[in-house]
C-alpha positions as semicolon CSV with decimal commas, in nm:
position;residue;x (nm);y (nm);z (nm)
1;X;0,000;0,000;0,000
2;X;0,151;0,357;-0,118
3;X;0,096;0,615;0,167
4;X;0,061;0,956;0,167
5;X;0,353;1,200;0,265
6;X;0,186;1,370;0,559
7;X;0,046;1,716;0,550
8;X;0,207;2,020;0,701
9;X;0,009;2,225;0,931
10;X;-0,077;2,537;0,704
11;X;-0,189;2,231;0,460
12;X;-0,432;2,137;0,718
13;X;-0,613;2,485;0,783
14;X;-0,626;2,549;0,423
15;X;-0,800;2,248;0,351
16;X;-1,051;2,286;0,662
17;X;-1,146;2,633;0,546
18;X;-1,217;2,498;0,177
19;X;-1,427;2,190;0,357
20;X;-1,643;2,498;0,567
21;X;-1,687;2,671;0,265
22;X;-1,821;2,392;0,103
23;X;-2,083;2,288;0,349
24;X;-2,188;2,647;0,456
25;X;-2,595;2,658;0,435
26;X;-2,713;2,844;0,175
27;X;-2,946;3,148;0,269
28;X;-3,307;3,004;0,334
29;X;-3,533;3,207;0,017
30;X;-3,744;3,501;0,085
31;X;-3,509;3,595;0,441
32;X;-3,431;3,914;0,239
33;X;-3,793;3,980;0,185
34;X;-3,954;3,979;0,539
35;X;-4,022;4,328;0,595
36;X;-4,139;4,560;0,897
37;X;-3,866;4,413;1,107
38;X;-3,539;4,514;1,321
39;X;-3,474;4,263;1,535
40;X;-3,585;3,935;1,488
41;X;-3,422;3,655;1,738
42;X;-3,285;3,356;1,643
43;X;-3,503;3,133;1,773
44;X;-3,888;3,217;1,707
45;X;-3,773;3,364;1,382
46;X;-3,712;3,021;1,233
47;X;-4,091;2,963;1,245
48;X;-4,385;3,185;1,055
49;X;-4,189;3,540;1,138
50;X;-4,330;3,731;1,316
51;X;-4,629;3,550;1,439
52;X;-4,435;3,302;1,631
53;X;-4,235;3,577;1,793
54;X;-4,531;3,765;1,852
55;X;-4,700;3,457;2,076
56;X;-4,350;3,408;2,239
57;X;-4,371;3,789;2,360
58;X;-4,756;3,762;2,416
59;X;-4,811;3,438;2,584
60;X;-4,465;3,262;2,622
61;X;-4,535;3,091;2,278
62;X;-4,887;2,888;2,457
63;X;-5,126;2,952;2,153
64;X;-5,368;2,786;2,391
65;X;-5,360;3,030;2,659
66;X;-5,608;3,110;2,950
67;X;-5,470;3,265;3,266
68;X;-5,815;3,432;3,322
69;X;-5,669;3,767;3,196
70;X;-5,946;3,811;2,964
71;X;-5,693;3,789;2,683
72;X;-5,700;3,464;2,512
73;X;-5,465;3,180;2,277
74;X;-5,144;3,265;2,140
75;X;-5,165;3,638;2,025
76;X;-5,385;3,715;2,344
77;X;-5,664;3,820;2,151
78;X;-5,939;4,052;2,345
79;X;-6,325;3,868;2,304
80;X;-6,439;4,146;2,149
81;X;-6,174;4,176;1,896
82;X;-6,132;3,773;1,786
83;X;-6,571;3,834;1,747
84;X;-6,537;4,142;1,561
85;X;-6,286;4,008;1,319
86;X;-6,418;3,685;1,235
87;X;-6,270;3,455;1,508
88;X;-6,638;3,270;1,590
89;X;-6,598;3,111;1,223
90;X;-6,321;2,890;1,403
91;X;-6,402;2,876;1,730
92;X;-6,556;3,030;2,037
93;X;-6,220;3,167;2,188
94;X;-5,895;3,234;2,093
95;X;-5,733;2,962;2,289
96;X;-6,007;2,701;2,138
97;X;-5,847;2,770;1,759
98;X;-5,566;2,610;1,595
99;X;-5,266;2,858;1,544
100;X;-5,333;2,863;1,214
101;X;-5,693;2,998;1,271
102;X;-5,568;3,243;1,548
103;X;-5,329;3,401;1,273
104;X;-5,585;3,383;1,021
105;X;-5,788;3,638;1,227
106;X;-5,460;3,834;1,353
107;X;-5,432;3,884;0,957
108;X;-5,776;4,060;0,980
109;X;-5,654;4,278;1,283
110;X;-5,328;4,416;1,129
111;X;-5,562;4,509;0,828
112;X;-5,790;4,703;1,041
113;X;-5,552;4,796;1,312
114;X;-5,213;4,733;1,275
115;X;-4,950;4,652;1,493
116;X;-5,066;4,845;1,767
117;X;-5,285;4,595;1,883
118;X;-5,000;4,427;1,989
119;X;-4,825;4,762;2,158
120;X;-4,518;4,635;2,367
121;X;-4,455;4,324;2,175
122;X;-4,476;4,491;1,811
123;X;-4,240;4,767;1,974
124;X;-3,985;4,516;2,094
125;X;-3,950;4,336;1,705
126;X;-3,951;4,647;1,553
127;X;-4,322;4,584;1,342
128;X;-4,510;4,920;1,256
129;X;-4,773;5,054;1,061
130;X;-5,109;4,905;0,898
131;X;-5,046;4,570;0,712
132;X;-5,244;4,392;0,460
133;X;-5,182;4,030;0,405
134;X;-5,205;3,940;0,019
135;X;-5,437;3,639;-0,049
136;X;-5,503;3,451;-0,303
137;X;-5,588;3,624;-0,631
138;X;-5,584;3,980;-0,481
139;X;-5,376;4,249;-0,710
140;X;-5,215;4,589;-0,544
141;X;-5,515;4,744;-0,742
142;X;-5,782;4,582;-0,582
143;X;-5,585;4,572;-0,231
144;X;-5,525;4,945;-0,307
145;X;-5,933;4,965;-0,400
146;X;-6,006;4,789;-0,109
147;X;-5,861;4,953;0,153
148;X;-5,879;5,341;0,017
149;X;-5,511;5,390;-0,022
150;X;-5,458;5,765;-0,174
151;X;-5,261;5,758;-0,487
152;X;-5,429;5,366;-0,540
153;X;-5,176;5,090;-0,666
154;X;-4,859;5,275;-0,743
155;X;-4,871;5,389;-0,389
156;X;-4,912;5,104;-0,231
157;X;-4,656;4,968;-0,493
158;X;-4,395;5,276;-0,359
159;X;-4,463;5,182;-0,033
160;X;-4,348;4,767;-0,085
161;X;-4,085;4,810;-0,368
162;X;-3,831;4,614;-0,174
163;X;-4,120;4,380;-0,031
164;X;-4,253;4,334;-0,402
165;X;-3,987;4,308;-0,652
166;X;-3,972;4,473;-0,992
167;X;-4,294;4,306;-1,126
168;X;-4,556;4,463;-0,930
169;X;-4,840;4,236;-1,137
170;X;-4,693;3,960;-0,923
171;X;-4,812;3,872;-0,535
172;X;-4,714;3,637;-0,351
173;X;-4,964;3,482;-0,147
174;X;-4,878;3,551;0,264
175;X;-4,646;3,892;0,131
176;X;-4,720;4,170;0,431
177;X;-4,768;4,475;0,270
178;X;-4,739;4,798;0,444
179;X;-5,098;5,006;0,387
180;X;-4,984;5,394;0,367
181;X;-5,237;5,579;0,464
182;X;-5,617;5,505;0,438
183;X;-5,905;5,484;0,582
184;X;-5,919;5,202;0,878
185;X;-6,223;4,989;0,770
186;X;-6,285;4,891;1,134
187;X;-6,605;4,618;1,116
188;X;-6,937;4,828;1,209
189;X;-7,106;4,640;1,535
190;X;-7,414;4,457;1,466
191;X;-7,709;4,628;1,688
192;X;-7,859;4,392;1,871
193;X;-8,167;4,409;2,071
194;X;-7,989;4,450;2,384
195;X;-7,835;4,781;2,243
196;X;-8,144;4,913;2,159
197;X;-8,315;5,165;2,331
198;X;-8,702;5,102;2,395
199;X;-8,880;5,416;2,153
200;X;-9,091;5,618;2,460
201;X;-9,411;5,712;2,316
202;X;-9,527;6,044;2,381
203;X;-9,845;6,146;2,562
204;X;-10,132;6,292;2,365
205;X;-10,094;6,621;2,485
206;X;-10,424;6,733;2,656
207;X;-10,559;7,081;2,643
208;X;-10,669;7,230;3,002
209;X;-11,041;7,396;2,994
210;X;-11,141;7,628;3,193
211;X;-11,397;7,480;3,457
212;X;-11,795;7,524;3,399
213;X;-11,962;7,739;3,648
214;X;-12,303;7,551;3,743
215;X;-12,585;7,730;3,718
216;X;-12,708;7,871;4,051
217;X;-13,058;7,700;4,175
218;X;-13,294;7,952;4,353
219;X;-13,489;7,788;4,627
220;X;-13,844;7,875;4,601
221;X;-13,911;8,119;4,879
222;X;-14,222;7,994;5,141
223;X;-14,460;8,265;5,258
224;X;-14,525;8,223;5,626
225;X;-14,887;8,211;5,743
226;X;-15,057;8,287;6,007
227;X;-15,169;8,033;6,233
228;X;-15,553;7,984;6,252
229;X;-15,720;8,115;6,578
């Protein structure tokens, strides 16, 4: 058997720095197109950014939270809020629905009021301003149409560039896009009965008279007579 003449030490770093170079992981896709963002840790990151760092700050990452704090699942949605923006279509409560449901309806929240309904957490990663969340088959015109956005598409198309890319006729599906401006589109509360207040009927008003003066009745006056002797 022929041997190898051994290698010198420089050999041997040079070699192990070609071997890391070789096995370095490649950049995951997309990384350089998650926007709204300064700081986003290493480990809830990894996951569906920022939703999973949002529950981590929220709820210690328990999407099936109930502490009796009135806030509920993962995100620590308000009852009001996970009703108003379509939560009862998955399940009672927050904490009842899958994390996919709960971000489902977060989606709805950031379109009506952004990242303020999260106000410490959203400060801490750095997230800002009114997001839409494209869906399937939605365009920046109709997004743009949708939400009222002054200046329509190419506005909202200014405002993403970056997020986008150079073909604005292409979304992807799940792309956050920052909403400048616009009119919040807040769901209107249903009146209910209970909210309702009972119509008072007014009294027929009634017209005083004057009382009637009854006619005075003369007695008939008796002659006295004498008495017969």
């Amino acid at each position: 058997m022929r041997l190898l003449p051994p290698l010198l030490p420089a050999s041997c770093a040079l070699l192990a720095s070609l071997l890391a170079v070789a096995v370095a992981p490649a950049p995951a896709q997309g990384a350089a197109h998650r926007p709204h963002s300064h700081l986003k840790p290493a480990d809830c990151a990894q996951g569906d950014w920022p939703w999973d760092c949002l529950a981590q700050c929220e709820s210690g990452g328990d999407w099936h939270a109930n502490t009796g704090n009135s806030y509920y699942g993962g995100l620590q949605f308000w009852q009001p809020t996970w009703e108003d923006h379509g939560g009862l279509a998955y399940a009672p409560r927050a904490d009842l629905a899958t994390r996919a449901e709960q971000i489902r309806v977060a989606e709805e929240v950031l379109r009506t009021q952004g990242w303020q309904a999260w106000p410490a957490c959203a400060k801490k990663y750095g997230l800002q301003g009114r997001v839409h969340v494209v869906k399937s088959g939605e365009t920046l015109t109709s997004i743009a149409r949708r939400l009222k956005v002054k200046g329509g598409w190419q506005a909202l198309y200014d405002a993403n560039r970056d997020t986008v890319g150079p073909r604005p006729d292409r979304l992807n599906v799940g792309t956050m896009l920052v909403v400048p401006g616009g009119r919040t589109t807040a769901p209107a509360k249903k009146k209910t009965a209970a909210t309702k207040k009972p119509s008072v009927k007014k009294k027929p008003s009634v017209t005083k008279q004057k009382p009637v003066k009854k006619p005075s009745v003369k007695k008939p006056s008796v002659k006295k007579t004498a008495p017969v002797a």
